[in-house]
């Protein structure tokens, strides 16, 4: 019983510190590194790669909207092709920096509003999947459980890791409770550990209203910018270990093979109002 | 007698148009594409790659400072390592986008103030050269004639193409006349053509005060954002052709081999006042 | 029969040129000046103020989203309060710069996606109106005809100038045809002039499907970044003059007085998905 | 024996937290608020104004370079006029937001690299002083002791508050030790308190090499983004109180009157290499 514990990291830039990557990265098995658009900068990308390298943690790209003021958490309506290229751009930047350390970018996890929009909107999800595939078709797409992303990833022939959140409660449709609501973030390590154990044991999400939503769960995400991130990671790791789960790199997970008949759908304009 | 005619292109972004790439790119043999920091954006990078592809023009990266308001023309004092990673970041982004068109990034030409600082400052020049080498050690470094860049490129073991400017007059030390002076840009196609012919024929720069500065000249640069860029490119091409020069991709130039004994110098802090 | 011809200007920044303000501003009676968020920069704001001053043209603020890559044309979902403060910020910056020339900011016209969102969304419209009122309650709110903006402006007790577009066709609900459609911009000066005359003569918008939408029309807007802006302005001015309309500063228009009983509605969270 | 304790605050933006303004602002008598260029955003500016208002703390503008990645700490070479308008822009934005709370911006303190450049470079200092004066000639210019800023402020007829740093050691020329050196920031509250007491008691700076540099000291600055800011503020306040100094708003300090014969010097181009 394996699961890949991942976190969003590398979100500091210049002298501004976001999160505690030195403490968090040793606790996870996959680091999703910000790529300079919503947060992070080239020097921070290298530093984060170095921390991951030091602890034997796999790295991935964490592309977001080009919106530092909003930390990538404000939905921006873009044409799908613009999103596609924006994603490839960020992955490429990280790939080149990672290569200087003989590291390979292994996965991609969209950030913030881009992730949320891709969750619900098939055009955005497809754009993200294409942007990933263009950078490297062997990249694993970390895609929210029960989202348009998993479908888009499979349609593009990518390996998809179904992702659930350690620190976020769910709505009945399998989407995270929006940050515009109260209690949208789980900050109590004990609550998080129970939440995680229930999800991975039953391979299902559980919404606040009690709805049970069956789904494969390959990877668990912790938001690295939350002040409670390190404590949640420790509690989650321990709870997983005690209950017989191993936290492993995504490469050691047996992901469902993409459908051989996957076909790219025709490009559609995003409804931009 | 070959020379590679290059231009800075892809400096539009969103709906903002800078330069006339559709008209200029067919006239050159190497396109240096802005990478989103001083200008350009991921979609524009793809569009520019597509234009180059259509006309059989080689592509390179044109990394600059992260300063859209200043169009990368304002000197920013950064630590050399920050510059190094900033350069690698931008090249990597372009490499990933170019790969979607089966195109390879063949050269790197720093932009604006980064280029000017690297001209004079050995630490900046070395940082740029390292950033290039980290992305791909086969990249050709387009380096200003008579600059610290050519030395740094050779010291890092890169292939260096000595570059002179079609549209810029020179000072006696072989540096371009600063844009903070009047008449810092040559806008008359006839003047540009004569300026170019004299330089490539004699393999020397000629300063405004008459100083003759011998140097290899492998490539000639036109600034694509100048309104006169297309006219200068036409005049230059014709003048070169009539006088027996061929405008060729940099790969067809015989560049001096980097010194076998090139040694990276120890890293030095940039004097940042 | 008076009308105020306005244009979006000051959208250049650094060495990047957007529009032809020198030619356009003399043709209009109110200049809406970009404030550095979607375009423009402090120096360009001063230069634009100076051009307006030279030609006796009234000035206003043209606040937009903080999104240079998107030129403020990409919808960004923000909390209404964040929009309110973003609007006040930009107006304040322009007020301070205008004061150095003894000029007063007289009106506010939201830009691009902010304008489009405020057209339809009452919360965004109210946030914009509040942001304007906070900066100076005597500012005239240039608000799209048939929009939530006119209502919000009146509810906040602002003077509202109903605005129609010289260069944009309309849908049956009185909204501009989206730029994501073809033919969303009128570029033929003759078509624009006829479009304008019909609107101001009948005090109504006319949708592409023939729908006639009665509305006061106090001011006419030309997008200054369109290459055809100057020609449209000339044609419009002439057509208005020949047909007995005078292009006057908004201060000379008799705008409907805001309702005395205007009451601020309680703040509501923006639905951010 | 009065002194005005000030701090740089409001440097958070979006969800990114920089400093601990809630704890720091009650300890100071003047808050210098970031204005969105190097840090801060319009919503954060309002929040910071509200905290200051709640604690009866005077507010000022803290303008910096437009460089979020560098947090305004990277020197950017700009033309003096561009700096002047950049400063006025930021002050104006804060003035408009402050007016919504019936607060008045009382002082201006340049941030980071802009402050450091203005310390040494007369053209930059003059540009900053002009930018302040243009926004409101009654603003007090918080200017580094022993700098070109104090001279420029006086030459422009501004009230100048001589400023020393609680958390920064000095070089023999009266400049702060550069952040590019080790030990450039004082983090031990006891060391800071002694450093402060010695300076205000003797009205002199003391360089690391022992040099004593007599100067008026009207205000003391704490960098709000340092993790030790609150502890230093507490220690400094207490040390001042115990030794008979009162921390007062700058309005209660008797600043030297600007020279009546102050004359603006002719504008000079900044040497931009």
CSV table of C-alpha atoms in Angstrom, one decimal, chain A residues 131-263:
chain,number,residue,atom,x,y,z
A,131,UNK,CA,1.3,22.0,-22.2
A,132,UNK,CA,2.7,19.1,-20.1
A,133,UNK,CA,2.9,16.7,-23.0
A,134,UNK,CA,4.7,19.2,-25.1
A,135,UNK,CA,7.5,19.6,-22.5
A,136,UNK,CA,7.9,15.8,-22.0
A,137,UNK,CA,5.4,13.1,-22.7
A,138,UNK,CA,6.8,11.0,-19.9
A,139,UNK,CA,5.9,13.6,-17.2
A,140,UNK,CA,3.3,12.4,-14.7
A,141,UNK,CA,0.3,14.7,-14.4
A,142,UNK,CA,-0.7,15.2,-10.8
A,143,UNK,CA,-4.4,15.7,-11.3
A,144,UNK,CA,-7.1,16.3,-8.8
A,145,UNK,CA,-9.3,13.3,-8.1
A,146,UNK,CA,-12.7,13.6,-9.7
A,147,UNK,CA,-11.7,16.4,-12.0
A,148,UNK,CA,-11.6,17.2,-15.7
A,149,UNK,CA,-7.8,17.0,-15.3
A,150,UNK,CA,-7.7,13.3,-14.9
A,151,UNK,CA,-9.8,12.9,-18.1
A,152,UNK,CA,-7.7,15.4,-20.0
A,153,UNK,CA,-4.5,13.7,-19.0
A,154,UNK,CA,-5.7,10.4,-20.0
A,155,UNK,CA,-7.0,11.7,-23.3
A,156,UNK,CA,-3.6,13.1,-24.1
A,157,UNK,CA,-1.9,9.9,-23.2
A,158,UNK,CA,-0.2,11.1,-20.1
A,159,UNK,CA,0.4,9.1,-17.0
A,160,UNK,CA,-2.0,10.5,-14.4
A,161,UNK,CA,-1.5,10.4,-10.6
A,162,UNK,CA,-4.9,11.0,-8.9
A,163,UNK,CA,-4.3,13.6,-6.2
A,164,UNK,CA,-6.1,14.3,-2.9
A,165,UNK,CA,-5.4,17.0,-0.4
A,166,UNK,CA,-4.1,16.6,3.1
A,167,UNK,CA,-5.1,20.0,4.1
A,168,UNK,CA,-8.3,20.7,2.3
A,169,UNK,CA,-11.9,19.5,2.9
A,170,UNK,CA,-14.1,18.5,-0.1
A,171,UNK,CA,-17.5,19.5,-1.5
A,172,UNK,CA,-19.9,16.9,-2.7
A,173,UNK,CA,-18.7,17.1,-6.3
A,174,UNK,CA,-15.2,16.2,-5.3
A,175,UNK,CA,-13.9,19.7,-5.6
A,176,UNK,CA,-11.9,21.3,-2.7
A,177,UNK,CA,-13.9,23.7,-0.6
A,178,UNK,CA,-13.0,27.2,-2.1
A,179,UNK,CA,-10.6,29.4,-0.2
A,180,UNK,CA,-13.3,32.0,-0.3
A,181,UNK,CA,-15.1,30.0,2.3
A,182,UNK,CA,-14.3,29.7,6.0
A,183,UNK,CA,-12.6,26.6,7.1
A,184,UNK,CA,-11.2,25.9,3.6
A,185,UNK,CA,-7.9,24.8,5.0
A,186,UNK,CA,-7.3,22.0,7.5
A,187,UNK,CA,-4.7,23.2,10.0
A,188,UNK,CA,-5.0,20.6,12.8
A,189,UNK,CA,-2.5,17.8,12.3
A,190,UNK,CA,-4.7,15.2,13.9
A,191,UNK,CA,-7.7,16.1,11.7
A,192,UNK,CA,-5.5,16.0,8.7
A,193,UNK,CA,-4.1,12.6,9.5
A,194,UNK,CA,-7.6,11.1,10.0
A,195,UNK,CA,-8.8,12.8,6.8
A,196,UNK,CA,-5.8,11.3,4.9
A,197,UNK,CA,-6.1,7.8,6.4
A,198,UNK,CA,-9.8,7.6,5.6
A,199,UNK,CA,-9.2,8.7,2.0
A,200,UNK,CA,-6.3,6.4,1.2
A,201,UNK,CA,-7.8,3.4,3.1
A,202,UNK,CA,-11.1,3.6,1.3
A,203,UNK,CA,-9.8,5.1,-1.9
A,204,UNK,CA,-12.5,7.7,-1.8
A,205,UNK,CA,-13.0,11.4,-1.0
A,206,UNK,CA,-15.4,12.4,1.8
A,207,UNK,CA,-17.3,15.6,1.4
A,208,UNK,CA,-18.3,17.8,4.3
A,209,UNK,CA,-21.9,16.8,3.8
A,210,UNK,CA,-20.9,13.2,4.1
A,211,UNK,CA,-20.9,12.2,0.5
A,212,UNK,CA,-18.5,9.4,-0.3
A,213,UNK,CA,-16.8,9.8,-3.7
A,214,UNK,CA,-14.8,6.7,-4.8
A,215,UNK,CA,-11.6,7.5,-6.7
A,216,UNK,CA,-8.1,6.1,-7.0
A,217,UNK,CA,-5.7,8.1,-4.8
A,218,UNK,CA,-2.1,8.0,-5.9
A,219,UNK,CA,-0.7,11.1,-4.3
A,220,UNK,CA,-1.4,13.4,-1.4
A,221,UNK,CA,-0.7,17.1,-1.5
A,222,UNK,CA,0.3,19.5,1.3
A,223,UNK,CA,0.3,23.2,0.6
A,224,UNK,CA,3.8,24.3,1.5
A,225,UNK,CA,2.9,27.9,2.1
A,226,UNK,CA,0.6,27.1,5.0
A,227,UNK,CA,2.2,27.8,8.4
A,228,UNK,CA,1.0,24.4,9.6
A,229,UNK,CA,2.5,22.6,6.6
A,230,UNK,CA,5.4,20.9,8.4
A,231,UNK,CA,3.2,19.7,11.3
A,232,UNK,CA,0.7,18.3,8.9
A,233,UNK,CA,3.4,16.5,6.9
A,234,UNK,CA,4.8,15.0,10.1
A,235,UNK,CA,1.4,13.8,11.3
A,236,UNK,CA,0.5,12.5,7.9
A,237,UNK,CA,3.7,10.6,7.5
A,238,UNK,CA,3.4,9.0,10.8
A,239,UNK,CA,-0.2,8.1,10.4
A,240,UNK,CA,0.5,6.6,7.1
A,241,UNK,CA,3.5,4.6,8.4
A,242,UNK,CA,1.7,3.3,11.5
A,243,UNK,CA,-1.2,2.1,9.3
A,244,UNK,CA,1.0,0.3,6.8
A,245,UNK,CA,1.3,2.8,4.0
A,246,UNK,CA,4.6,3.7,2.5
A,247,UNK,CA,5.3,7.2,1.2
A,248,UNK,CA,7.1,6.6,-2.1
A,249,UNK,CA,8.2,8.5,-5.2
A,250,UNK,CA,5.5,8.6,-7.8
A,251,UNK,CA,7.7,6.4,-10.0
A,252,UNK,CA,7.2,3.6,-7.6
A,253,UNK,CA,3.4,3.9,-7.8
A,254,UNK,CA,1.6,1.7,-10.2
A,255,UNK,CA,-0.5,4.2,-12.1
A,256,UNK,CA,-3.3,3.2,-14.4
A,257,UNK,CA,-1.9,3.1,-18.0
A,258,UNK,CA,-3.4,5.8,-20.2
A,259,UNK,CA,-5.9,4.5,-22.7
A,260,UNK,CA,-4.3,3.4,-25.9
A,261,UNK,CA,-7.0,5.0,-27.9
A,262,UNK,CA,-6.6,8.4,-26.4
A,263,UNK,CA,-7.3,11.0,-29.0
